[in-house]
PDB file of C-alpha atoms in Angstrom:
ATOM      1  CA  MET A1148       8.097 -30.482 -13.755  1.00  0.00           C
ATOM      2  CA  THR A1149       8.634 -26.688 -13.888  1.00  0.00           C
ATOM      3  CA  LYS A1150       8.422 -24.918 -10.682  1.00  0.00           C
ATOM      4  CA  LEU A1151       5.386 -22.151 -11.387  1.00  0.00           C
ATOM      5  CA  PHE A1152       8.044 -19.309 -10.138  1.00  0.00           C
ATOM      6  CA  GLN A1153      11.828 -19.712 -10.541  1.00  0.00           C
ATOM      7  CA  THR A1154      13.817 -17.107  -8.536  1.00  0.00           C
ATOM      8  CA  ILE A1155      12.100 -15.809  -5.725  1.00  0.00           C
ATOM      9  CA  GLY A1156      13.059 -12.088  -3.338  1.00  0.00           C
ATOM     10  CA  LEU A1157      12.967 -11.263   0.196  1.00  0.00           C
ATOM     11  CA  ILE A1158      12.271  -8.283   1.943  1.00  0.00           C
ATOM     12  CA  GLY A1159      11.868  -7.831   5.030  1.00  0.00           C
ATOM     13  CA  LYS A1160      12.174  -4.975   7.949  1.00  0.00           C
ATOM     14  CA  PRO A1161      15.742  -4.546   8.911  1.00  0.00           C
ATOM     15  CA  HIS A1162      17.326  -4.456  12.268  1.00  0.00           C
ATOM     16  CA  HIS A1163      14.443  -6.704  13.407  1.00  0.00           C
ATOM     17  CA  GLN A1164      15.183 -10.002  15.342  1.00  0.00           C
ATOM     18  CA  GLY A1165      11.608 -11.706  14.811  1.00  0.00           C
ATOM     19  CA  THR A1166      12.224 -10.891  10.888  1.00  0.00           C
ATOM     20  CA  ASN A1167      15.614 -11.854  10.433  1.00  0.00           C
ATOM     21  CA  LEU A1168      14.605 -15.101  12.354  1.00  0.00           C
ATOM     22  CA  THR A1169      12.024 -15.943   9.694  1.00  0.00           C
ATOM     23  CA  LEU A1170      13.708 -14.607   7.181  1.00  0.00           C
ATOM     24  CA  THR A1171      17.036 -17.018   7.855  1.00  0.00           C
ATOM     25  CA  ARG A1172      14.006 -19.838   8.151  1.00  0.00           C
ATOM     26  CA  LEU A1173      12.826 -18.903   4.450  1.00  0.00           C
ATOM     27  CA  HIS A1174      16.397 -18.789   2.718  1.00  0.00           C
ATOM     28  CA  HIS A1175      17.725 -22.387   3.738  1.00  0.00           C
ATOM     29  CA  TRP A1176      13.759 -23.665   3.167  1.00  0.00           C
ATOM     30  CA  LEU A1177      13.678 -22.048  -0.365  1.00  0.00           C
ATOM     31  CA  SER A1178      17.111 -22.893  -1.234  1.00  0.00           C
ATOM     32  CA  MET A1179      16.887 -26.293  -0.238  1.00  0.00           C
ATOM     33  CA  GLN A1180      13.403 -26.880  -2.231  1.00  0.00           C
ATOM     34  CA  GLY A1181      16.093 -26.069  -5.194  1.00  0.00           C
ATOM     35  CA  PHE A1182      14.701 -21.864  -6.146  1.00  0.00           C
ATOM     36  CA  LYS A1183      17.123 -19.057  -6.589  1.00  0.00           C
ATOM     37  CA  VAL A1184      16.452 -16.638  -3.733  1.00  0.00           C
ATOM     38  CA  ILE A1185      17.858 -13.802  -3.805  1.00  0.00           C
ATOM     39  CA  VAL A1186      17.306 -10.858  -0.701  1.00  0.00           C
ATOM     40  CA  GLU A1187      17.179  -7.447  -0.544  1.00  0.00           C
ATOM     41  CA  GLY A1188      20.011  -5.100   0.317  1.00  0.00           C
ATOM     42  CA  ARG A1189      18.900  -3.499   3.876  1.00  0.00           C
ATOM     43  CA  VAL A1190      18.674  -7.070   5.242  1.00  0.00           C
ATOM     44  CA  SER A1191      20.724  -9.320   3.069  1.00  0.00           C
ATOM     45  CA  SER A1192      24.242  -8.425   5.831  1.00  0.00           C
ATOM     46  CA  GLU A1193      21.689  -9.802   8.797  1.00  0.00           C
ATOM     47  CA  LEU A1194      21.785 -13.267   6.851  1.00  0.00           C
ATOM     48  CA  GLY A1195      24.674 -13.900   6.057  1.00  0.00           C
ATOM     49  CA  PRO A1196      28.148 -13.149   3.617  1.00  0.00           C
ATOM     50  CA  ASP A1197      27.127 -16.022   0.865  1.00  0.00           C
ATOM     51  CA  VAL A1198      23.789 -14.405   0.247  1.00  0.00           C
ATOM     52  CA  CYS A1199      22.601 -13.059  -3.300  1.00  0.00           C
ATOM     53  CA  SER A1200      21.836  -9.835  -2.536  1.00  0.00           C
ATOM     54  CA  MET A1201      20.169  -6.705  -4.812  1.00  0.00           C
ATOM     55  CA  ASP A1202      17.850  -3.555  -4.060  1.00  0.00           C
ATOM     56  CA  LEU A1203      14.273  -3.740  -4.677  1.00  0.00           C
ATOM     57  CA  LEU A1204      14.662  -1.949  -8.161  1.00  0.00           C
ATOM     58  CA  GLU A1205      17.317  -4.780  -9.335  1.00  0.00           C
ATOM     59  CA  MET A1206      14.884  -7.049  -7.613  1.00  0.00           C
ATOM     60  CA  GLY A1207      11.747  -6.069  -9.777  1.00  0.00           C
ATOM     61  CA  GLU A1208      14.026  -6.978 -12.612  1.00  0.00           C
ATOM     62  CA  HIS A1209      14.855 -10.487 -11.238  1.00  0.00           C
ATOM     63  CA  CYS A1210      12.173 -12.028  -9.078  1.00  0.00           C
ATOM     64  CA  ASP A1211       9.038 -13.819 -10.492  1.00  0.00           C
ATOM     65  CA  LEU A1212       7.365 -13.418  -6.997  1.00  0.00           C
ATOM     66  CA  ALA A1213       8.637 -12.228  -3.657  1.00  0.00           C
ATOM     67  CA  ILE A1214       7.908 -12.637  -0.128  1.00  0.00           C
ATOM     68  CA  VAL A1215       7.767  -9.453   2.301  1.00  0.00           C
ATOM     69  CA  VAL A1216       8.176 -10.604   6.051  1.00  0.00           C
ATOM     70  CA  GLY A1217       6.282  -7.904   8.227  1.00  0.00           C
ATOM     71  CA  GLY A1218       3.921  -5.358   8.125  1.00  0.00           C
ATOM     72  CA  ASP A1219       1.422  -3.844   6.178  1.00  0.00           C
ATOM     73  CA  GLY A1220       4.490  -0.871   6.022  1.00  0.00           C
ATOM     74  CA  ASN A1221       6.736  -3.471   4.857  1.00  0.00           C
ATOM     75  CA  MET A1222       4.479  -4.766   1.745  1.00  0.00           C
ATOM     76  CA  LEU A1223       3.553  -1.107   1.039  1.00  0.00           C
ATOM     77  CA  GLY A1224       7.190   0.020   0.472  1.00  0.00           C
ATOM     78  CA  ALA A1225       8.118  -2.836  -1.797  1.00  0.00           C
ATOM     79  CA  ALA A1226       4.741  -2.845  -3.514  1.00  0.00           C
ATOM     80  CA  ARG A1227       5.174   0.861  -4.622  1.00  0.00           C
ATOM     81  CA  VAL A1228       8.616  -0.121  -6.402  1.00  0.00           C
ATOM     82  CA  LEU A1229       7.916  -3.795  -7.581  1.00  0.00           C
ATOM     83  CA  ALA A1230       3.708  -2.945  -9.288  1.00  0.00           C
ATOM     84  CA  ARG A1231       6.102  -1.297 -11.899  1.00  0.00           C
ATOM     85  CA  PHE A1232       7.333  -5.088 -12.668  1.00  0.00           C
ATOM     86  CA  ASN A1233       4.619  -6.938 -12.434  1.00  0.00           C
ATOM     87  CA  VAL A1234       6.671  -9.404  -9.489  1.00  0.00           C
ATOM     88  CA  ALA A1235       3.766 -11.305  -7.930  1.00  0.00           C
ATOM     89  CA  VAL A1236       3.749 -10.253  -3.643  1.00  0.00           C
ATOM     90  CA  ILE A1237       3.259 -12.618  -0.712  1.00  0.00           C
ATOM     91  CA  GLY A1238       3.612 -11.330   2.853  1.00  0.00           C
ATOM     92  CA  VAL A1239       4.819 -13.091   6.084  1.00  0.00           C
ATOM     93  CA  ASN A1240       2.795 -11.434   9.044  1.00  0.00           C
ATOM     94  CA  ARG A1241       4.833 -10.051  11.234  1.00  0.00           C
ATOM     95  CA  GLY A1242       3.313  -6.701  11.760  1.00  0.00           C
ATOM     96  CA  ASN A1243       0.207  -5.602  14.074  1.00  0.00           C
ATOM     97  CA  LEU A1244      -2.772  -6.240  11.618  1.00  0.00           C
ATOM     98  CA  GLY A1245      -1.831  -7.379   8.671  1.00  0.00           C
ATOM     99  CA  PHE A1246      -4.336  -6.805   6.033  1.00  0.00           C
ATOM    100  CA  LEU A1247      -1.919  -7.613   3.496  1.00  0.00           C
ATOM    101  CA  THR A1248      -0.061  -9.801   5.260  1.00  0.00           C
ATOM    102  CA  ASP A1249      -1.584 -13.761   4.673  1.00  0.00           C
ATOM    103  CA  LEU A1250       1.557 -16.225   5.839  1.00  0.00           C
ATOM    104  CA  PRO A1251       1.889 -17.028   9.693  1.00  0.00           C
ATOM    105  CA  PRO A1252       5.541 -16.274  10.822  1.00  0.00           C
ATOM    106  CA  ASP A1253       6.209 -19.718  12.374  1.00  0.00           C
ATOM    107  CA  ASN A1254       4.569 -22.331  10.174  1.00  0.00           C
ATOM    108  CA  PHE A1255       5.020 -21.224   6.791  1.00  0.00           C
ATOM    109  CA  GLU A1256       5.653 -24.185   5.300  1.00  0.00           C
ATOM    110  CA  GLU A1257       2.203 -25.740   4.490  1.00  0.00           C
ATOM    111  CA  ALA A1258       0.640 -22.982   2.916  1.00  0.00           C
ATOM    112  CA  LEU A1259       4.019 -21.345   1.285  1.00  0.00           C
ATOM    113  CA  SER A1260       4.156 -25.126  -0.583  1.00  0.00           C
ATOM    114  CA  LYS A1261       1.012 -25.032  -1.683  1.00  0.00           C
ATOM    115  CA  VAL A1262       1.974 -21.120  -2.747  1.00  0.00           C
ATOM    116  CA  LEU A1263       4.573 -22.466  -4.928  1.00  0.00           C
ATOM    117  CA  GLY A1264       2.821 -25.656  -6.474  1.00  0.00           C
ATOM    118  CA  GLY A1265       0.308 -23.502  -8.219  1.00  0.00           C
ATOM    119  CA  GLU A1266      -2.678 -23.122  -4.865  1.00  0.00           C
ATOM    120  CA  PHE A1267      -3.328 -19.970  -4.683  1.00  0.00           C
ATOM    121  CA  GLU A1268      -5.737 -16.671  -5.250  1.00  0.00           C
ATOM    122  CA  THR A1269      -4.602 -13.359  -7.537  1.00  0.00           C
ATOM    123  CA  GLU A1270      -5.575  -9.687  -7.064  1.00  0.00           C
ATOM    124  CA  ASN A1271      -4.978  -7.007  -8.720  1.00  0.00           C
ATOM    125  CA  ARG A1272      -5.013  -3.977  -6.421  1.00  0.00           C
ATOM    126  CA  PHE A1273      -4.325  -0.495  -8.577  1.00  0.00           C
ATOM    127  CA  LEU A1274      -2.431   2.013  -6.326  1.00  0.00           C
ATOM    128  CA  LEU A1275      -2.288   6.006  -7.425  1.00  0.00           C
ATOM    129  CA  GLU A1276      -0.662   8.238  -8.733  1.00  0.00           C
ATOM    130  CA  ALA A1277       0.021  12.174  -6.837  1.00  0.00           C
ATOM    131  CA  GLU A1278       1.317  14.785  -8.639  1.00  0.00           C
ATOM    132  CA  VAL A1279       1.891  18.404  -7.532  1.00  0.00           C
ATOM    133  CA  HIS A1280       1.707  21.075 -10.023  1.00  0.00           C
ATOM    134  CA  ARG A1281       3.535  24.651  -9.291  1.00  0.00           C
ATOM    135  CA  HIS A1282       2.140  27.486 -12.131  1.00  0.00           C
ATOM    136  CA  GLY A1283       1.802  24.664 -14.821  1.00  0.00           C
ATOM    137  CA  LYS A1284       4.712  22.656 -13.422  1.00  0.00           C
ATOM    138  CA  ILE A1285       4.919  19.033 -12.016  1.00  0.00           C
ATOM    139  CA  THR A1286       7.578  19.569  -9.435  1.00  0.00           C
ATOM    140  CA  ALA A1287       6.744  16.675  -7.604  1.00  0.00           C
ATOM    141  CA  SER A1288       5.594  12.559  -7.620  1.00  0.00           C
ATOM    142  CA  ASN A1289       5.039   9.685  -6.517  1.00  0.00           C
ATOM    143  CA  THR A1290       2.705   6.739  -6.093  1.00  0.00           C
ATOM    144  CA  ALA A1291       1.094   5.030  -3.018  1.00  0.00           C
ATOM    145  CA  VAL A1292      -0.717   1.895  -2.735  1.00  0.00           C
ATOM    146  CA  ASN A1293      -3.305   2.908   0.210  1.00  0.00           C
ATOM    147  CA  GLU A1294      -3.797   6.692   0.373  1.00  0.00           C
ATOM    148  CA  ALA A1295      -2.726   9.996  -0.587  1.00  0.00           C
ATOM    149  CA  VAL A1296      -3.134  12.792   1.989  1.00  0.00           C
ATOM    150  CA  LEU A1297      -2.680  16.538   1.826  1.00  0.00           C
ATOM    151  CA  HIS A1298      -2.094  17.653   5.449  1.00  0.00           C
ATOM    152  CA  PRO A1299      -0.520  20.641   7.236  1.00  0.00           C
ATOM    153  CA  GLY A1300       3.073  18.964   6.869  1.00  0.00           C
ATOM    154  CA  LYS A1301       4.292  18.032  10.907  1.00  0.00           C
ATOM    155  CA  ILE A1302       2.036  20.281  12.617  1.00  0.00           C
ATOM    156  CA  ALA A1303      -1.812  19.569  12.870  1.00  0.00           C
ATOM    157  CA  HIS A1304      -3.360  23.117  11.939  1.00  0.00           C
ATOM    158  CA  MET A1305      -6.964  23.526   9.631  1.00  0.00           C
ATOM    159  CA  ILE A1306      -5.756  24.403   6.214  1.00  0.00           C
ATOM    160  CA  GLN A1307      -8.223  25.454   3.023  1.00  0.00           C
ATOM    161  CA  PHE A1308      -8.240  23.851  -0.433  1.00  0.00           C
ATOM    162  CA  GLU A1309     -10.745  23.257  -2.621  1.00  0.00           C
ATOM    163  CA  VAL A1310     -11.763  20.129  -4.528  1.00  0.00           C
ATOM    164  CA  TYR A1311     -12.525  19.511  -7.763  1.00  0.00           C
ATOM    165  CA  ILE A1312     -13.455  15.890  -9.475  1.00  0.00           C
ATOM    166  CA  ASP A1313     -13.112  15.574 -12.968  1.00  0.00           C
ATOM    167  CA  ASP A1314     -12.558  19.360 -13.460  1.00  0.00           C
ATOM    168  CA  GLN A1315     -15.834  19.712 -11.946  1.00  0.00           C
ATOM    169  CA  PHE A1316     -16.062  22.052  -8.873  1.00  0.00           C
ATOM    170  CA  MET A1317     -17.318  19.288  -5.543  1.00  0.00           C
ATOM    171  CA  TYR A1318     -16.606  21.928  -2.785  1.00  0.00           C
ATOM    172  CA  SER A1319     -14.163  24.248  -0.529  1.00  0.00           C
ATOM    173  CA  GLN A1320     -13.177  22.576   2.398  1.00  0.00           C
ATOM    174  CA  ARG A1321     -11.406  24.054   6.117  1.00  0.00           C
ATOM    175  CA  ALA A1322     -10.224  20.583   7.289  1.00  0.00           C
ATOM    176  CA  ASP A1323      -6.562  19.404   8.914  1.00  0.00           C
ATOM    177  CA  GLY A1324      -6.478  17.456   4.942  1.00  0.00           C
ATOM    178  CA  MET A1325      -7.973  15.517   3.215  1.00  0.00           C
ATOM    179  CA  ILE A1326      -7.232  11.705   2.126  1.00  0.00           C
ATOM    180  CA  VAL A1327      -7.629   9.974  -0.631  1.00  0.00           C
ATOM    181  CA  SER A1328      -7.765   6.188  -0.587  1.00  0.00           C
ATOM    182  CA  THR A1329      -8.032   2.853  -2.668  1.00  0.00           C
ATOM    183  CA  PRO A1330      -9.612   0.174  -1.825  1.00  0.00           C
ATOM    184  CA  THR A1331      -6.478  -1.163  -0.383  1.00  0.00           C
ATOM    185  CA  GLY A1332      -6.210   1.704   1.860  1.00  0.00           C
ATOM    186  CA  SER A1333      -9.654   1.835   3.117  1.00  0.00           C
ATOM    187  CA  THR A1334      -9.273  -0.382   5.995  1.00  0.00           C
ATOM    188  CA  ALA A1335      -5.669   2.028   7.072  1.00  0.00           C
ATOM    189  CA  TYR A1336      -5.825   5.721   7.582  1.00  0.00           C
ATOM    190  CA  SER A1337      -9.071   6.029   5.817  1.00  0.00           C
ATOM    191  CA  LEU A1338     -10.624   3.755   8.023  1.00  0.00           C
ATOM    192  CA  SER A1339      -9.053   5.621  11.525  1.00  0.00           C
ATOM    193  CA  ALA A1340     -10.378   8.968   9.517  1.00  0.00           C
ATOM    194  CA  GLY A1341     -14.018   7.558   9.721  1.00  0.00           C
ATOM    195  CA  GLY A1342     -13.989   6.773   5.883  1.00  0.00           C
ATOM    196  CA  SER A1343     -16.225   3.358   4.866  1.00  0.00           C
ATOM    197  CA  ILE A1344     -14.409   0.100   4.001  1.00  0.00           C
ATOM    198  CA  LEU A1345     -14.453  -0.711   0.164  1.00  0.00           C
ATOM    199  CA  THR A1346     -13.241  -4.192  -0.307  1.00  0.00           C
ATOM    200  CA  PRO A1347     -10.470  -4.535  -2.582  1.00  0.00           C
ATOM    201  CA  ASN A1348     -12.338  -5.887  -5.787  1.00  0.00           C
ATOM    202  CA  LEU A1349     -14.235  -2.742  -6.351  1.00  0.00           C
ATOM    203  CA  GLN A1350     -12.695   0.577  -8.973  1.00  0.00           C
ATOM    204  CA  ALA A1351     -13.602   2.955  -6.789  1.00  0.00           C
ATOM    205  CA  LEU A1352     -11.821   6.513  -5.100  1.00  0.00           C
ATOM    206  CA  ILE A1353     -13.060   7.561  -1.232  1.00  0.00           C
ATOM    207  CA  LEU A1354     -12.379  10.926   0.135  1.00  0.00           C
ATOM    208  CA  VAL A1355     -12.166  11.593   3.699  1.00  0.00           C
ATOM    209  CA  PRO A1356     -11.840  15.021   5.393  1.00  0.00           C
ATOM    210  CA  MET A1357      -9.650  15.067   8.096  1.00  0.00           C
ATOM    211  CA  PHE A1358     -11.811  17.112  11.390  1.00  0.00           C
ATOM    212  CA  PRO A1359     -13.367  19.112   8.362  1.00  0.00           C
ATOM    213  CA  HIS A1360     -14.841  22.348  10.477  1.00  0.00           C
ATOM    214  CA  THR A1361     -18.272  21.519   9.212  1.00  0.00           C
ATOM    215  CA  LEU A1362     -20.948  18.756  10.287  1.00  0.00           C
ATOM    216  CA  SER A1363     -22.852  18.942   6.559  1.00  0.00           C
ATOM    217  CA  CYS A1364     -18.985  17.240   5.750  1.00  0.00           C
ATOM    218  CA  ARG A1365     -18.732  13.041   5.021  1.00  0.00           C
ATOM    219  CA  PRO A1366     -16.494  10.911   2.930  1.00  0.00           C
ATOM    220  CA  ILE A1367     -17.664  10.577  -0.447  1.00  0.00           C
ATOM    221  CA  VAL A1368     -17.026   7.467  -2.764  1.00  0.00           C
ATOM    222  CA  VAL A1369     -15.907   8.681  -6.104  1.00  0.00           C
ATOM    223  CA  ASP A1370     -15.228   6.491  -9.585  1.00  0.00           C
ATOM    224  CA  ALA A1371     -11.408   5.224  -9.522  1.00  0.00           C
ATOM    225  CA  CYS A1372     -11.360   6.728 -13.828  1.00  0.00           C
ATOM    226  CA  SER A1373     -12.075  10.355 -11.880  1.00  0.00           C
ATOM    227  CA  THR A1374      -8.681  12.796 -11.025  1.00  0.00           C
ATOM    228  CA  ILE A1375      -9.382  14.440  -7.854  1.00  0.00           C
ATOM    229  CA  LYS A1376      -7.723  18.074  -7.529  1.00  0.00           C
ATOM    230  CA  LEU A1377      -6.625  20.028  -4.590  1.00  0.00           C
ATOM    231  CA  VAL A1378      -6.234  23.549  -4.796  1.00  0.00           C
ATOM    232  CA  VAL A1379      -4.417  24.740  -2.439  1.00  0.00           C
ATOM    233  CA  SER A1380      -5.770  28.331  -1.123  1.00  0.00           C
ATOM    234  CA  PRO A1381      -2.872  30.900  -1.376  1.00  0.00           C
ATOM    235  CA  ASP A1382      -3.661  32.021   2.164  1.00  0.00           C
ATOM    236  CA  ASN A1383      -1.993  29.372   3.421  1.00  0.00           C
ATOM    237  CA  GLY A1384       1.086  28.717   5.427  1.00  0.00           C
ATOM    238  CA  GLU A1385       3.652  26.785   3.653  1.00  0.00           C
ATOM    239  CA  ASN A1386       4.655  24.201   5.637  1.00  0.00           C
ATOM    240  CA  LEU A1387       2.251  21.458   3.262  1.00  0.00           C
ATOM    241  CA  GLU A1388       2.992  18.362   1.936  1.00  0.00           C
ATOM    242  CA  VAL A1389       1.198  15.382   0.277  1.00  0.00           C
ATOM    243  CA  SER A1390       1.887  11.896   1.935  1.00  0.00           C
ATOM    244  CA  CYS A1391       2.118   9.076  -0.126  1.00  0.00           C
ATOM    245  CA  ASP A1392       1.624   5.816   2.423  1.00  0.00           C
ATOM    246  CA  GLY A1393       2.695   7.553   4.960  1.00  0.00           C
ATOM    247  CA  HIS A1394       5.928   7.468   3.535  1.00  0.00           C
ATOM    248  CA  VAL A1395       6.891   9.603   1.013  1.00  0.00           C
ATOM    249  CA  HIS A1396       6.347  12.899   1.347  1.00  0.00           C
ATOM    250  CA  LEU A1397       5.664  15.586  -1.687  1.00  0.00           C
ATOM    251  CA  ALA A1398       6.199  19.454  -1.095  1.00  0.00           C
ATOM    252  CA  VAL A1399       3.418  21.304  -1.696  1.00  0.00           C
ATOM    253  CA  LEU A1400       3.026  25.812  -1.480  1.00  0.00           C
ATOM    254  CA  PRO A1401       0.466  27.930  -0.964  1.00  0.00           C
ATOM    255  CA  GLY A1402      -1.648  28.197  -4.746  1.00  0.00           C
ATOM    256  CA  ASP A1403      -0.221  24.437  -5.826  1.00  0.00           C
ATOM    257  CA  GLU A1404      -2.523  22.111  -7.270  1.00  0.00           C
ATOM    258  CA  ILE A1405      -2.608  18.607  -6.006  1.00  0.00           C
ATOM    259  CA  LEU A1406      -3.407  15.661  -9.059  1.00  0.00           C
ATOM    260  CA  ILE A1407      -4.210  12.289  -8.092  1.00  0.00           C
ATOM    261  CA  ARG A1408      -5.808   9.359 -10.276  1.00  0.00           C
ATOM    262  CA  ARG A1409      -5.778   5.666 -10.681  1.00  0.00           C
ATOM    263  CA  SER A1410      -2.540   4.988 -11.829  1.00  0.00           C
ATOM    264  CA  ASN A1411      -1.410   2.157 -14.501  1.00  0.00           C
ATOM    265  CA  GLU A1412       0.567  -0.052 -12.399  1.00  0.00           C
ATOM    266  CA  ARG A1413      -1.102  -2.657  -9.940  1.00  0.00           C
ATOM    267  CA  LEU A1414       0.059  -4.566  -7.502  1.00  0.00           C
ATOM    268  CA  ARG A1415      -0.077  -8.633  -7.978  1.00  0.00           C
ATOM    269  CA  LEU A1416      -1.222  -9.718  -4.161  1.00  0.00           C
ATOM    270  CA  ILE A1417      -1.327 -13.871  -4.161  1.00  0.00           C
ATOM    271  CA  HIS A1418      -3.139 -15.350  -1.035  1.00  0.00           C
ATOM    272  CA  PRO A1419      -3.673 -18.979  -0.749  1.00  0.00           C
ATOM    273  CA  LYS A1420      -6.221 -20.645  -1.918  1.00  0.00           C
ATOM    274  CA  GLY A1421      -9.900 -20.586   0.210  1.00  0.00           C
ATOM    275  CA  HIS A1422      -8.617 -16.328   1.233  1.00  0.00           C
ATOM    276  CA  ASN A1423     -11.775 -14.973   2.632  1.00  0.00           C
ATOM    277  CA  TYR A1424     -11.737 -10.799   2.512  1.00  0.00           C
ATOM    278  CA  PHE A1425     -14.311 -11.052   5.457  1.00  0.00           C
ATOM    279  CA  HIS A1426     -12.737 -13.491   7.573  1.00  0.00           C
ATOM    280  CA  VAL A1427      -9.756 -11.407   7.350  1.00  0.00           C
ATOM    281  CA  LEU A1428     -11.759  -8.428   8.672  1.00  0.00           C
ATOM    282  CA  ARG A1429     -13.667 -10.626  11.091  1.00  0.00           C
ATOM    283  CA  ASN A1430     -10.162 -11.564  12.523  1.00  0.00           C
ATOM    284  CA  LYS A1431      -8.654  -7.928  12.361  1.00  0.00           C
ATOM    285  CA  LEU A1432     -11.222  -5.629  13.458  1.00  0.00           C
ATOM    286  CA  GLY A1433     -12.698  -7.848  16.122  1.00  0.00           C
ATOM    287  CA  TRP A1434     -16.259  -8.221  14.475  1.00  0.00           C
ATOM    288  CA  GLY A1435     -18.766 -11.312  15.714  1.00  0.00           C
ATOM    289  CA  SER A1436     -18.657 -14.443  14.678  1.00  0.00           C
ATOM    290  CA  LYS A1437     -21.856 -16.175  13.236  1.00  0.00           C
ATOM    291  CA  LEU A1438     -24.255 -17.046  15.814  1.00  0.00           C
ATOM    292  CA  PHE A1439     -26.106 -19.631  14.390  1.00  0.00           C
TER     293      PHE A1439
END
């Protein structure tokens, strides 16, 4: 019988003992099952000299499925690259919360066997595209799975900016920054800043001001087709940036405009059969169980 996935990529956090153990077990188990296995270059040397190694871009061109071992941070880093290749992605949780990583690290075989046999559910999570515009030209851009955040660099202080939705002025803001989050990111930085949780199937964005200097300012949810424009006041200091998922940092100067919109790229995230988002929330956030 033809396998649904032929070539499987393994990605993980470098120099992490638990991750290395799981990657080694995965590589051996998948190889014994007859799959072609490719290991990301940053962790391949820790698995031995005989493994097939590629960087993330090459893996995107060759793999049908990528297994990410680690926490959500590792998943986000891999997803920003692999989304452009429509590679299916599943996670083994070696992190803390792990909203995006389903498989247990110590007994993954049973659940993964079912996934590889076709028993899985697919979610297509949209990404954000963030661009910094200066004097009418794009100076920097990148994508984000969780959120794009305007903030004052490494030292927290108030900044001033205006917010436009589809070129319609919404408000001016004095705050420590602004979070623009996808539904995927609504359980991450946005949640800790007081934003609402958006279920993954929603085509929406949530804007969450960071420590606004007014009690009347609250998070707002807008349609995912909207273009968000943040216009930075010329009176701000120069140490500003836009962070994508907390990993990629785009330099911003006073007077710059930041455009944030839904990307054409999608993360093809797969889960074991029976995946339940609200079970994940109860488990990860410690919500109360049913009383009757």
